[in-house]
Structures are given as structure tokens and as C-alpha cells.
Amino acid sequence: MFENIISPEQQQALHQLLADKKRIVLTCHISPDGDAIGSMTAMASVLRRLGHDTTCICPDNFPDFLMWIPGAKDMLVYNRSEQRTQAEQVLREADLVCMMDHNATSRMNELGAFVDSLTAPRIMIDHHPNPDTGCAVTISRPGMCAACEVLFRLMWQMGWASDMTLDEAISIYTGMMTDTGAFTYNSNRPEVFEIIAKLIARGIDKDRIYRNVFWTQSADRLRLTGFLLYVNMQILDDYHASIITFNNKERRHFQTRNGDTEGIVNMPLQVAGMKLSIFLRQDTENPQNIRVSLRSVDDFPCNEMSARYFNGGGHLNAAGGRLTCSMDQAVEIAKRAIKDFEAQLRA
Ligand SMILES: [Mn+2]
């Protein structure tokens, strides 16, 4: 039904790595999203079925609206000081590290530096372009919508899908759904829906998963969304681009929690003709840093713009970056970037 996604040599290497009982740590990128958490919980469950010990370690906190994902509550968070010692202990004893939904250890900040100091072999299961080399098995498919899609296809090929648990199916669906805005972008391939059909057949309630993730929020968060769109969104009509800012004073005013601004960057793209949305938010821990999110439609290259102006990268239609400056300066840089890409934006 699904084509193989890894070569016979890779399959052999994977079999060998998993042949005897191992202590396996799973990791994901900073600011974990549904795909990061879902791919970790699903893969951890598969590995446990195969007889291994697993621990999932996130570099930093993930949003409350992902806490219901089966297994999410058991994760260690590296930047929580009370969990760091335990996380490092588990990592030191690990026989294998599974990198889920990230293409390099640098995507894990301090946790990545610690993982780099280990000698345990690594497996990468990811869909970001330009994967770092150095893993024993690298399964990278930038054409796929989510690490969870890559994982499902791997499970299919390895024969792990026939015993897929309901919790694994829920995790995989959550990752695919969140990385595609509930299948509204980057998901126009038949295989995506063939996988969904399998997950529904396994018993997931996709409508409930949607409600859990996208239709559940606090009154503060709803008001914050209104504020950011009404007060802080600038639209540069001639350039079909928009900029939204969010500083720490506003963050405190709305009692903002981790993940509350998730998805807001996509909203300006609802304006007819809009091609690019830039979201600038002040970092909570390092107020001199501005985190940058870019979203686009059609063929506008967010990753190129981010690499050139925002010290980042990512996908064509979704990229991230970081600036060290004031919010006013960040807005100026964003405007310069927009003007520089004028030809593509005005077209
Ligand atoms: Mn992803």
C-alpha cells in the first residue's frame, strides 16, 4: 500500500540497532509543537512494544494544549532546573538517541550541546531540509508533511504498524494535523489521506483531536488574539505582507502561557492577496532577543528570507529565526526584509 521509505541497508542497520534491549532517549526541537511531541510519544510507544526502555526529553516547555497527548505528561523538560539532573543522568546511560522532528542537535540549544557530548549512536526521523550527518540512521523526508508522517511510513515498512496502538495513532494524527494547520497547507498528497484513513480505522476520533488542539483556549488567550490582530498587526498593503509584534509587557498583561501565541502568525494570511506574515515576539528569558516566525503562501521563500535577515531557516512556507535587538529595531529589520523581497511580494 505504501512504498518503502528507507533502503534495505538502512532497514538492516535499524534492525541491528534495535536487535537487543536498549535504553533509548527520544528528543525533539525547542518550543516543541504537536509534531515534536506526537512523534516522540508515538515512537517511544513503538520502541517499548519492541522491548526497549524509553525516556522522552524536551529541550523546553511545550504548550498546555498538547498535554493531553498520551505520554506527554511523562516527558522530562531539560530547561526545568528540577528535571535537568535526571535528564542528564538518563542521557549518560542511554544506548541510543532518537532525534524526532529536528535535523540537527543545534535545534535543541543546551540539550543539543549535552547530546553532542555523548557517544551513543543516533537515529533521526525528520522532515526538515538539510539534515545534519552523523546519525547511524538518518530518515529525513523534507517532502513529507510531518515527522509523524515519516514515522508512520517507517512503521509501515518495518512491520510495526500492524500492532499500532490507539495511543500511537492519536499521537501520529496530532503531529500531522498540527504541522499542516489541520490539513490546510503542505498536505495535498494522496498518501497523507491514506495514512489518515488507517488511523481512523485504528479508532482515532479526529474531530475530538481537532477540538483538543485548536478549539480549546482560555478567555485570556482569546482576548490576546483579538488584541494582537486589532492593535499590533501592521499590514503593508503594497507588499502583501504583515508584521505582528508581541512584547513581554503585553505578555504579562494577558497572563500569557507557553504556546498561547501558537498559530497567530498564520492569521494575517487570511487577508485576500496576503503573501507573507511575520510575527516578532520578545523572548521571555532573554528580553534582548526577538523570536521571529515567518509564514507565506504559494512560492514565497520564508526560509530564504529568514536565512538572510533573521539568522534562521526552515521550510518554504514556514520558517523561524532570532534577532538580538529591541522590538523597534526588529520591526525595522522586518520592513527592510520585506522591501528587499519586493519583487516576489508585489508580483
Ligand atoms: Mn514537524
CSV table of C-alpha atoms and ligand atoms in Angstrom, one decimal:
chain,number,residue,atom,x,y,z
A,1,MET,CA,0.0,0.0,0.0
A,2,PHE,CA,2.8,2.4,0.9
A,3,GLU,CA,6.2,2.5,-0.8
A,4,ASN,CA,9.3,1.8,1.3
A,5,ILE,CA,10.9,5.0,2.6
A,6,ILE,CA,14.2,3.6,3.6
A,7,SER,CA,16.7,1.5,1.7
A,8,PRO,CA,17.3,-2.2,2.6
A,9,GLU,CA,20.7,-1.2,4.0
A,10,GLN,CA,19.1,1.4,6.3
A,11,GLN,CA,16.4,-1.2,7.3
A,12,GLN,CA,19.2,-3.6,8.1
A,13,ALA,CA,21.1,-1.0,10.2
A,14,LEU,CA,17.9,-0.2,12.1
A,15,HIS,CA,17.2,-3.8,12.8
A,16,GLN,CA,20.7,-4.2,14.1
A,17,LEU,CA,20.5,-1.2,16.4
A,18,LEU,CA,17.2,-2.4,17.8
A,19,ALA,CA,18.1,-6.1,18.0
A,20,ASP,CA,18.8,-6.2,21.7
A,21,LYS,CA,17.2,-4.4,24.6
A,22,LYS,CA,18.4,-0.8,24.8
A,23,ARG,CA,17.9,2.3,26.9
A,24,ILE,CA,16.7,4.8,24.4
A,25,VAL,CA,16.2,8.6,24.8
A,26,LEU,CA,14.0,10.5,22.4
A,27,THR,CA,14.5,14.2,21.8
A,28,CYS,CA,12.8,17.0,19.8
A,29,HIS,CA,13.4,20.6,18.9
A,30,ILE,CA,13.0,23.7,21.1
A,31,SER,CA,9.5,25.1,21.5
A,32,PRO,CA,8.0,21.7,20.9
A,33,ASP,CA,4.9,21.6,18.8
A,34,GLY,CA,2.3,18.9,18.1
A,35,ASP,CA,4.5,17.1,15.7
A,36,ALA,CA,7.5,17.2,18.0
A,37,ILE,CA,5.5,15.8,20.9
A,38,GLY,CA,3.4,13.4,18.9
A,39,SER,CA,6.4,11.9,17.0
A,40,MET,CA,8.2,11.3,20.4
A,41,THR,CA,5.3,9.7,22.2
A,42,ALA,CA,4.4,7.5,19.2
A,43,MET,CA,8.0,6.4,18.6
A,44,ALA,CA,8.6,5.8,22.3
A,45,SER,CA,5.5,3.6,22.5
A,46,VAL,CA,6.6,1.6,19.4
A,47,LEU,CA,10.1,1.1,21.0
A,48,ARG,CA,8.5,0.0,24.3
A,49,ARG,CA,6.5,-2.6,22.3
A,50,LEU,CA,9.7,-3.8,20.9
A,51,GLY,CA,11.1,-4.3,24.4
A,52,HIS,CA,13.2,-1.2,24.9
A,53,ASP,CA,13.3,1.3,27.8
A,54,THR,CA,12.4,4.8,26.7
A,55,THR,CA,12.6,8.3,28.0
A,56,CYS,CA,11.4,11.4,26.2
A,57,ILE,CA,13.3,14.7,26.8
A,58,CYS,CA,12.2,18.1,25.5
A,59,PRO,CA,14.6,21.0,25.5
A,60,ASP,CA,12.0,23.3,26.9
A,61,ASN,CA,8.3,23.5,27.9
A,62,PHE,CA,5.6,22.6,25.5
A,63,PRO,CA,2.1,24.3,25.4
A,64,ASP,CA,-0.7,23.1,27.7
A,65,PHE,CA,-2.9,22.3,24.8
A,66,LEU,CA,-0.6,19.4,23.9
A,67,MET,CA,-0.5,18.0,27.5
A,68,TRP,CA,-3.4,15.6,26.8
A,69,ILE,CA,-1.4,13.7,24.2
A,70,PRO,CA,-0.9,10.1,25.5
A,71,GLY,CA,2.5,10.0,27.2
A,72,ALA,CA,3.1,13.8,27.1
A,73,LYS,CA,2.9,14.1,30.9
A,74,ASP,CA,5.8,11.6,31.4
A,75,MET,CA,8.3,13.7,29.5
A,76,LEU,CA,11.3,15.4,31.1
A,77,VAL,CA,11.9,19.0,30.3
A,78,TYR,CA,15.6,19.8,30.2
A,79,ASN,CA,15.4,23.5,31.0
A,80,ARG,CA,13.3,22.9,34.1
A,81,SER,CA,16.1,23.0,36.7
A,82,GLU,CA,14.4,20.3,38.9
A,83,GLN,CA,14.5,17.9,36.0
A,84,ARG,CA,17.8,18.6,34.4
A,85,THR,CA,19.9,16.3,36.6
A,86,GLN,CA,17.6,13.4,36.0
A,87,ALA,CA,17.6,14.2,32.2
A,88,GLU,CA,21.4,14.2,32.1
A,89,GLN,CA,21.6,11.0,34.1
A,90,VAL,CA,19.2,9.2,31.7
A,91,LEU,CA,21.2,10.6,28.7
A,92,ARG,CA,24.5,9.4,30.1
A,93,GLU,CA,23.1,5.9,30.4
A,94,ALA,CA,21.4,5.9,27.0
A,95,ASP,CA,22.5,3.3,24.4
A,96,LEU,CA,20.7,5.2,21.6
A,97,VAL,CA,19.3,8.7,20.9
A,98,CYS,CA,16.2,9.1,18.7
A,99,MET,CA,16.1,12.6,17.2
A,100,MET,CA,12.4,13.3,16.3
A,101,ASP,CA,11.3,16.3,14.2
A,102,HIS,CA,14.6,18.1,14.1
A,103,ASN,CA,17.5,18.0,11.7
A,104,ALA,CA,20.4,18.9,14.0
A,105,THR,CA,21.3,18.8,17.6
A,106,SER,CA,21.7,22.6,17.4
A,107,ARG,CA,17.9,22.8,17.2
A,108,MET,CA,17.9,21.7,20.9
A,109,ASN,CA,20.0,24.6,22.3
A,110,GLU,CA,21.7,23.5,25.6
A,111,LEU,CA,20.2,20.0,25.4
A,112,GLY,CA,21.8,19.6,22.0
A,113,ALA,CA,25.2,20.6,23.4
A,114,PHE,CA,24.8,17.9,26.0
A,115,VAL,CA,23.7,15.3,23.4
A,116,ASP,CA,26.8,16.2,21.4
A,117,SER,CA,29.0,15.3,24.3
A,118,LEU,CA,27.6,11.7,24.3
A,119,THR,CA,29.0,8.8,22.3
A,120,ALA,CA,25.6,6.9,21.9
A,121,PRO,CA,24.6,6.4,18.3
A,122,ARG,CA,21.6,8.4,16.9
A,123,ILE,CA,18.6,7.8,14.7
A,124,MET,CA,17.0,10.8,13.1
A,125,ILE,CA,13.3,10.7,12.0
A,126,ASP,CA,12.5,14.1,10.5
A,127,HIS,CA,11.2,16.2,7.6
A,128,HIS,CA,13.3,19.4,7.8
A,129,PRO,CA,15.7,20.1,4.8
A,130,ASN,CA,19.4,19.7,5.1
A,131,PRO,CA,19.7,17.1,7.9
A,132,ASP,CA,23.0,17.0,9.8
A,133,THR,CA,25.0,14.0,9.0
A,134,GLY,CA,26.5,11.9,11.8
A,135,CYS,CA,23.5,9.7,12.7
A,136,ALA,CA,23.7,6.0,12.4
A,137,VAL,CA,20.4,6.0,10.6
A,138,THR,CA,19.1,9.3,9.1
A,139,ILE,CA,15.5,9.1,7.9
A,140,SER,CA,14.8,12.6,6.5
A,141,ARG,CA,11.9,13.3,4.1
A,142,PRO,CA,11.5,17.1,3.6
A,143,GLY,CA,8.7,16.4,1.2
A,144,MET,CA,6.5,14.9,3.9
A,145,CYS,CA,4.1,17.0,6.0
A,146,ALA,CA,5.3,16.0,9.4
A,147,ALA,CA,7.9,13.8,11.3
A,148,CYS,CA,4.8,11.8,12.3
A,149,GLU,CA,4.1,11.1,8.6
A,150,VAL,CA,7.8,9.9,8.2
A,151,LEU,CA,7.3,7.8,11.4
A,152,PHE,CA,4.1,6.2,10.2
A,153,ARG,CA,5.7,5.3,6.9
A,154,LEU,CA,8.7,3.8,8.7
A,155,MET,CA,6.4,1.8,11.0
A,156,TRP,CA,4.6,0.5,7.9
A,157,GLN,CA,7.9,-0.6,6.3
A,158,MET,CA,9.3,-2.1,9.5
A,159,GLY,CA,6.1,-4.1,10.2
A,160,TRP,CA,5.4,-2.1,13.4
A,161,ALA,CA,2.1,-0.6,12.1
A,162,SER,CA,0.2,-3.9,12.3
A,163,ASP,CA,0.2,-3.7,16.1
A,164,MET,CA,-0.2,0.1,16.2
A,165,THR,CA,-1.8,1.1,19.5
A,166,LEU,CA,-4.7,3.6,19.6
A,167,ASP,CA,-2.4,6.0,21.6
A,168,GLU,CA,0.2,5.8,18.8
A,169,ALA,CA,-2.4,6.5,16.2
A,170,ILE,CA,-3.6,9.5,18.2
A,171,SER,CA,-0.1,10.9,18.5
A,172,ILE,CA,0.7,10.4,14.8
A,173,TYR,CA,-2.6,12.1,13.8
A,174,THR,CA,-1.9,15.0,16.1
A,175,GLY,CA,1.5,15.6,14.6
A,176,MET,CA,0.3,15.5,11.0
A,177,MET,CA,-2.7,17.7,11.9
A,178,THR,CA,-0.7,20.4,13.7
A,179,ASP,CA,2.1,20.6,11.1
A,180,THR,CA,-0.5,21.2,8.3
A,181,GLY,CA,-2.9,23.5,10.1
A,182,ALA,CA,-5.5,20.8,10.2
A,183,PHE,CA,-4.6,19.7,6.6
A,184,THR,CA,-5.0,23.2,5.1
A,185,TYR,CA,-1.4,23.5,3.9
A,186,ASN,CA,1.5,21.3,2.9
A,187,SER,CA,-0.7,18.3,2.8
A,188,ASN,CA,-2.0,17.9,-0.8
A,189,ARG,CA,-0.7,14.4,-1.4
A,190,PRO,CA,-2.9,11.3,-1.5
A,191,GLU,CA,-0.6,9.4,0.8
A,192,VAL,CA,-1.4,11.9,3.6
A,193,PHE,CA,-5.0,10.9,3.5
A,194,GLU,CA,-4.3,7.2,3.0
A,195,ILE,CA,-2.5,7.4,6.3
A,196,ILE,CA,-5.4,9.3,8.0
A,197,ALA,CA,-7.7,6.5,6.7
A,198,LYS,CA,-5.5,3.9,8.5
A,199,LEU,CA,-5.5,6.0,11.7
A,200,ILE,CA,-9.3,6.4,11.7
A,201,ALA,CA,-9.6,2.7,11.0
A,202,ARG,CA,-7.5,2.2,14.1
A,203,GLY,CA,-10.0,4.1,16.1
A,204,ILE,CA,-8.9,7.7,16.5
A,205,ASP,CA,-11.6,10.4,16.9
A,206,LYS,CA,-10.1,13.0,14.6
A,207,ASP,CA,-12.8,15.6,15.4
A,208,ARG,CA,-12.0,15.3,19.1
A,209,ILE,CA,-8.3,15.7,18.5
A,210,TYR,CA,-9.0,18.8,16.5
A,211,ARG,CA,-11.1,20.2,19.4
A,212,ASN,CA,-8.4,19.4,21.9
A,213,VAL,CA,-5.7,21.2,20.0
A,214,PHE,CA,-7.4,24.1,18.0
A,215,TRP,CA,-10.7,24.8,19.7
A,216,THR,CA,-9.8,24.8,23.4
A,217,GLN,CA,-8.4,28.0,24.9
A,218,SER,CA,-8.6,30.3,27.9
A,219,ALA,CA,-10.5,33.6,27.8
A,220,ASP,CA,-7.2,35.4,28.2
A,221,ARG,CA,-5.8,33.8,25.1
A,222,LEU,CA,-8.9,34.6,23.1
A,223,ARG,CA,-8.6,38.3,24.2
A,224,LEU,CA,-4.8,38.2,23.4
A,225,THR,CA,-5.6,37.0,19.9
A,226,GLY,CA,-8.0,39.9,19.4
A,227,PHE,CA,-5.5,42.4,20.8
A,228,LEU,CA,-2.6,41.3,18.6
A,229,LEU,CA,-4.8,41.4,15.5
A,230,TYR,CA,-6.6,44.7,16.3
A,231,VAL,CA,-3.7,46.7,17.9
A,232,ASN,CA,-0.4,45.2,17.0
A,233,MET,CA,-0.8,44.0,13.4
A,234,GLN,CA,0.6,46.2,10.7
A,235,ILE,CA,-0.4,45.5,7.2
A,236,LEU,CA,1.9,46.7,4.4
A,237,ASP,CA,-0.7,46.6,1.7
A,238,ASP,CA,1.6,47.3,-1.3
A,239,TYR,CA,3.8,44.4,-0.3
A,240,HIS,CA,1.1,41.9,0.6
A,241,ALA,CA,2.9,41.4,3.9
A,242,SER,CA,2.1,41.9,7.6
A,243,ILE,CA,4.0,42.3,10.8
A,244,ILE,CA,2.7,41.5,14.3
A,245,THR,CA,4.7,42.3,17.4
A,246,PHE,CA,4.3,41.0,20.9
A,247,ASN,CA,6.4,42.2,23.9
A,248,ASN,CA,6.8,41.0,27.4
A,249,LYS,CA,4.7,43.8,29.0
A,250,GLU,CA,1.8,42.7,26.8
A,251,ARG,CA,2.7,39.1,27.7
A,252,ARG,CA,2.2,39.8,31.4
A,253,HIS,CA,-0.9,41.8,30.9
A,254,PHE,CA,-2.7,38.9,29.2
A,255,GLN,CA,-1.1,36.3,31.6
A,256,THR,CA,0.2,34.6,28.5
A,257,ARG,CA,1.2,31.0,28.9
A,258,ASN,CA,3.6,29.0,26.8
A,259,GLY,CA,2.1,28.3,23.4
A,260,ASP,CA,-0.6,30.9,23.7
A,261,THR,CA,0.7,32.7,20.6
A,262,GLU,CA,0.8,29.5,18.6
A,263,GLY,CA,-0.9,29.9,15.2
A,264,ILE,CA,-1.4,33.6,15.4
A,265,VAL,CA,1.3,34.1,12.7
A,266,ASN,CA,-0.9,32.3,10.2
A,267,MET,CA,-3.9,34.6,10.7
A,268,PRO,CA,-2.9,37.6,8.6
A,269,LEU,CA,-2.6,35.2,5.6
A,270,GLN,CA,-6.4,35.1,5.7
A,271,VAL,CA,-6.4,38.6,4.2
A,272,ALA,CA,-7.1,38.4,0.5
A,273,GLY,CA,-3.9,38.6,-1.5
A,274,MET,CA,-1.6,38.4,1.5
A,275,LYS,CA,1.6,36.5,0.8
A,276,LEU,CA,3.8,36.9,3.9
A,277,SER,CA,3.2,37.2,7.6
A,278,ILE,CA,6.0,38.0,10.1
A,279,PHE,CA,5.5,37.5,13.9
A,280,LEU,CA,8.0,39.1,16.2
A,281,ARG,CA,7.9,38.2,19.9
A,282,GLN,CA,10.2,39.2,22.7
A,283,ASP,CA,11.9,36.2,24.4
A,284,THR,CA,10.7,35.7,27.9
A,285,GLU,CA,14.0,34.6,29.3
A,286,ASN,CA,16.3,36.9,27.3
A,287,PRO,CA,14.3,40.1,26.6
A,288,GLN,CA,17.0,41.4,24.4
A,289,ASN,CA,16.2,38.5,21.9
A,290,ILE,CA,13.3,38.7,19.5
A,291,ARG,CA,12.0,35.4,18.2
A,292,VAL,CA,10.8,35.6,14.6
A,293,SER,CA,8.2,33.4,12.8
A,294,LEU,CA,7.5,33.7,9.1
A,295,ARG,CA,4.6,32.2,7.2
A,296,SER,CA,3.8,32.5,3.5
A,297,VAL,CA,1.5,31.2,0.8
A,298,ASP,CA,2.4,29.9,-2.7
A,299,ASP,CA,6.1,30.0,-3.5
A,300,PHE,CA,7.3,32.8,-1.3
A,301,PRO,CA,10.5,31.5,0.4
A,302,CYS,CA,10.3,32.1,4.1
A,303,ASN,CA,13.4,30.1,4.6
A,304,GLU,CA,15.5,32.3,2.3
A,305,MET,CA,14.2,35.5,4.0
A,306,SER,CA,14.9,34.1,7.4
A,307,ALA,CA,18.4,33.0,6.5
A,308,ARG,CA,19.2,36.4,5.0
A,309,TYR,CA,17.6,38.6,7.7
A,310,PHE,CA,16.7,36.7,10.8
A,311,ASN,CA,19.5,34.2,11.5
A,312,GLY,CA,17.2,31.3,10.9
A,313,GLY,CA,15.8,28.9,8.4
A,314,GLY,CA,13.1,26.4,7.9
A,315,HIS,CA,10.6,25.5,5.1
A,316,LEU,CA,9.4,27.4,2.1
A,317,ASN,CA,6.1,28.4,3.7
A,318,ALA,CA,7.1,28.3,7.4
A,319,ALA,CA,10.4,29.5,8.9
A,320,GLY,CA,11.8,30.8,12.2
A,321,GLY,CA,14.7,33.0,13.3
A,322,ARG,CA,16.0,35.1,16.0
A,323,LEU,CA,17.3,38.7,16.4
A,324,THR,CA,19.2,40.3,19.2
A,325,CYS,CA,17.9,43.9,19.3
A,326,SER,CA,14.9,46.0,20.5
A,327,MET,CA,11.4,45.4,19.2
A,328,ASP,CA,11.6,48.7,17.3
A,329,GLN,CA,14.8,47.6,15.6
A,330,ALA,CA,13.3,44.2,14.8
A,331,VAL,CA,10.4,45.9,13.1
A,332,GLU,CA,12.8,48.0,11.0
A,333,ILE,CA,14.7,44.8,10.0
A,334,ALA,CA,11.4,43.1,9.1
A,335,LYS,CA,10.4,46.1,6.9
A,336,ARG,CA,13.8,46.1,5.2
A,337,ALA,CA,13.5,42.4,4.5
A,338,ILE,CA,10.0,42.9,3.0
A,339,LYS,CA,11.4,45.7,0.8
A,340,ASP,CA,14.3,43.5,-0.3
A,341,PHE,CA,11.8,40.8,-1.4
A,342,GLU,CA,9.6,43.4,-3.0
A,343,ALA,CA,9.7,41.7,-6.5
A,344,GLN,CA,8.3,38.4,-5.2
A,345,LEU,CA,5.8,40.1,-2.8
A,346,ARG,CA,4.3,42.6,-5.2
A,347,ALA,CA,4.0,40.2,-8.1
B,1,MN,MN,7.4,18.8,12.2
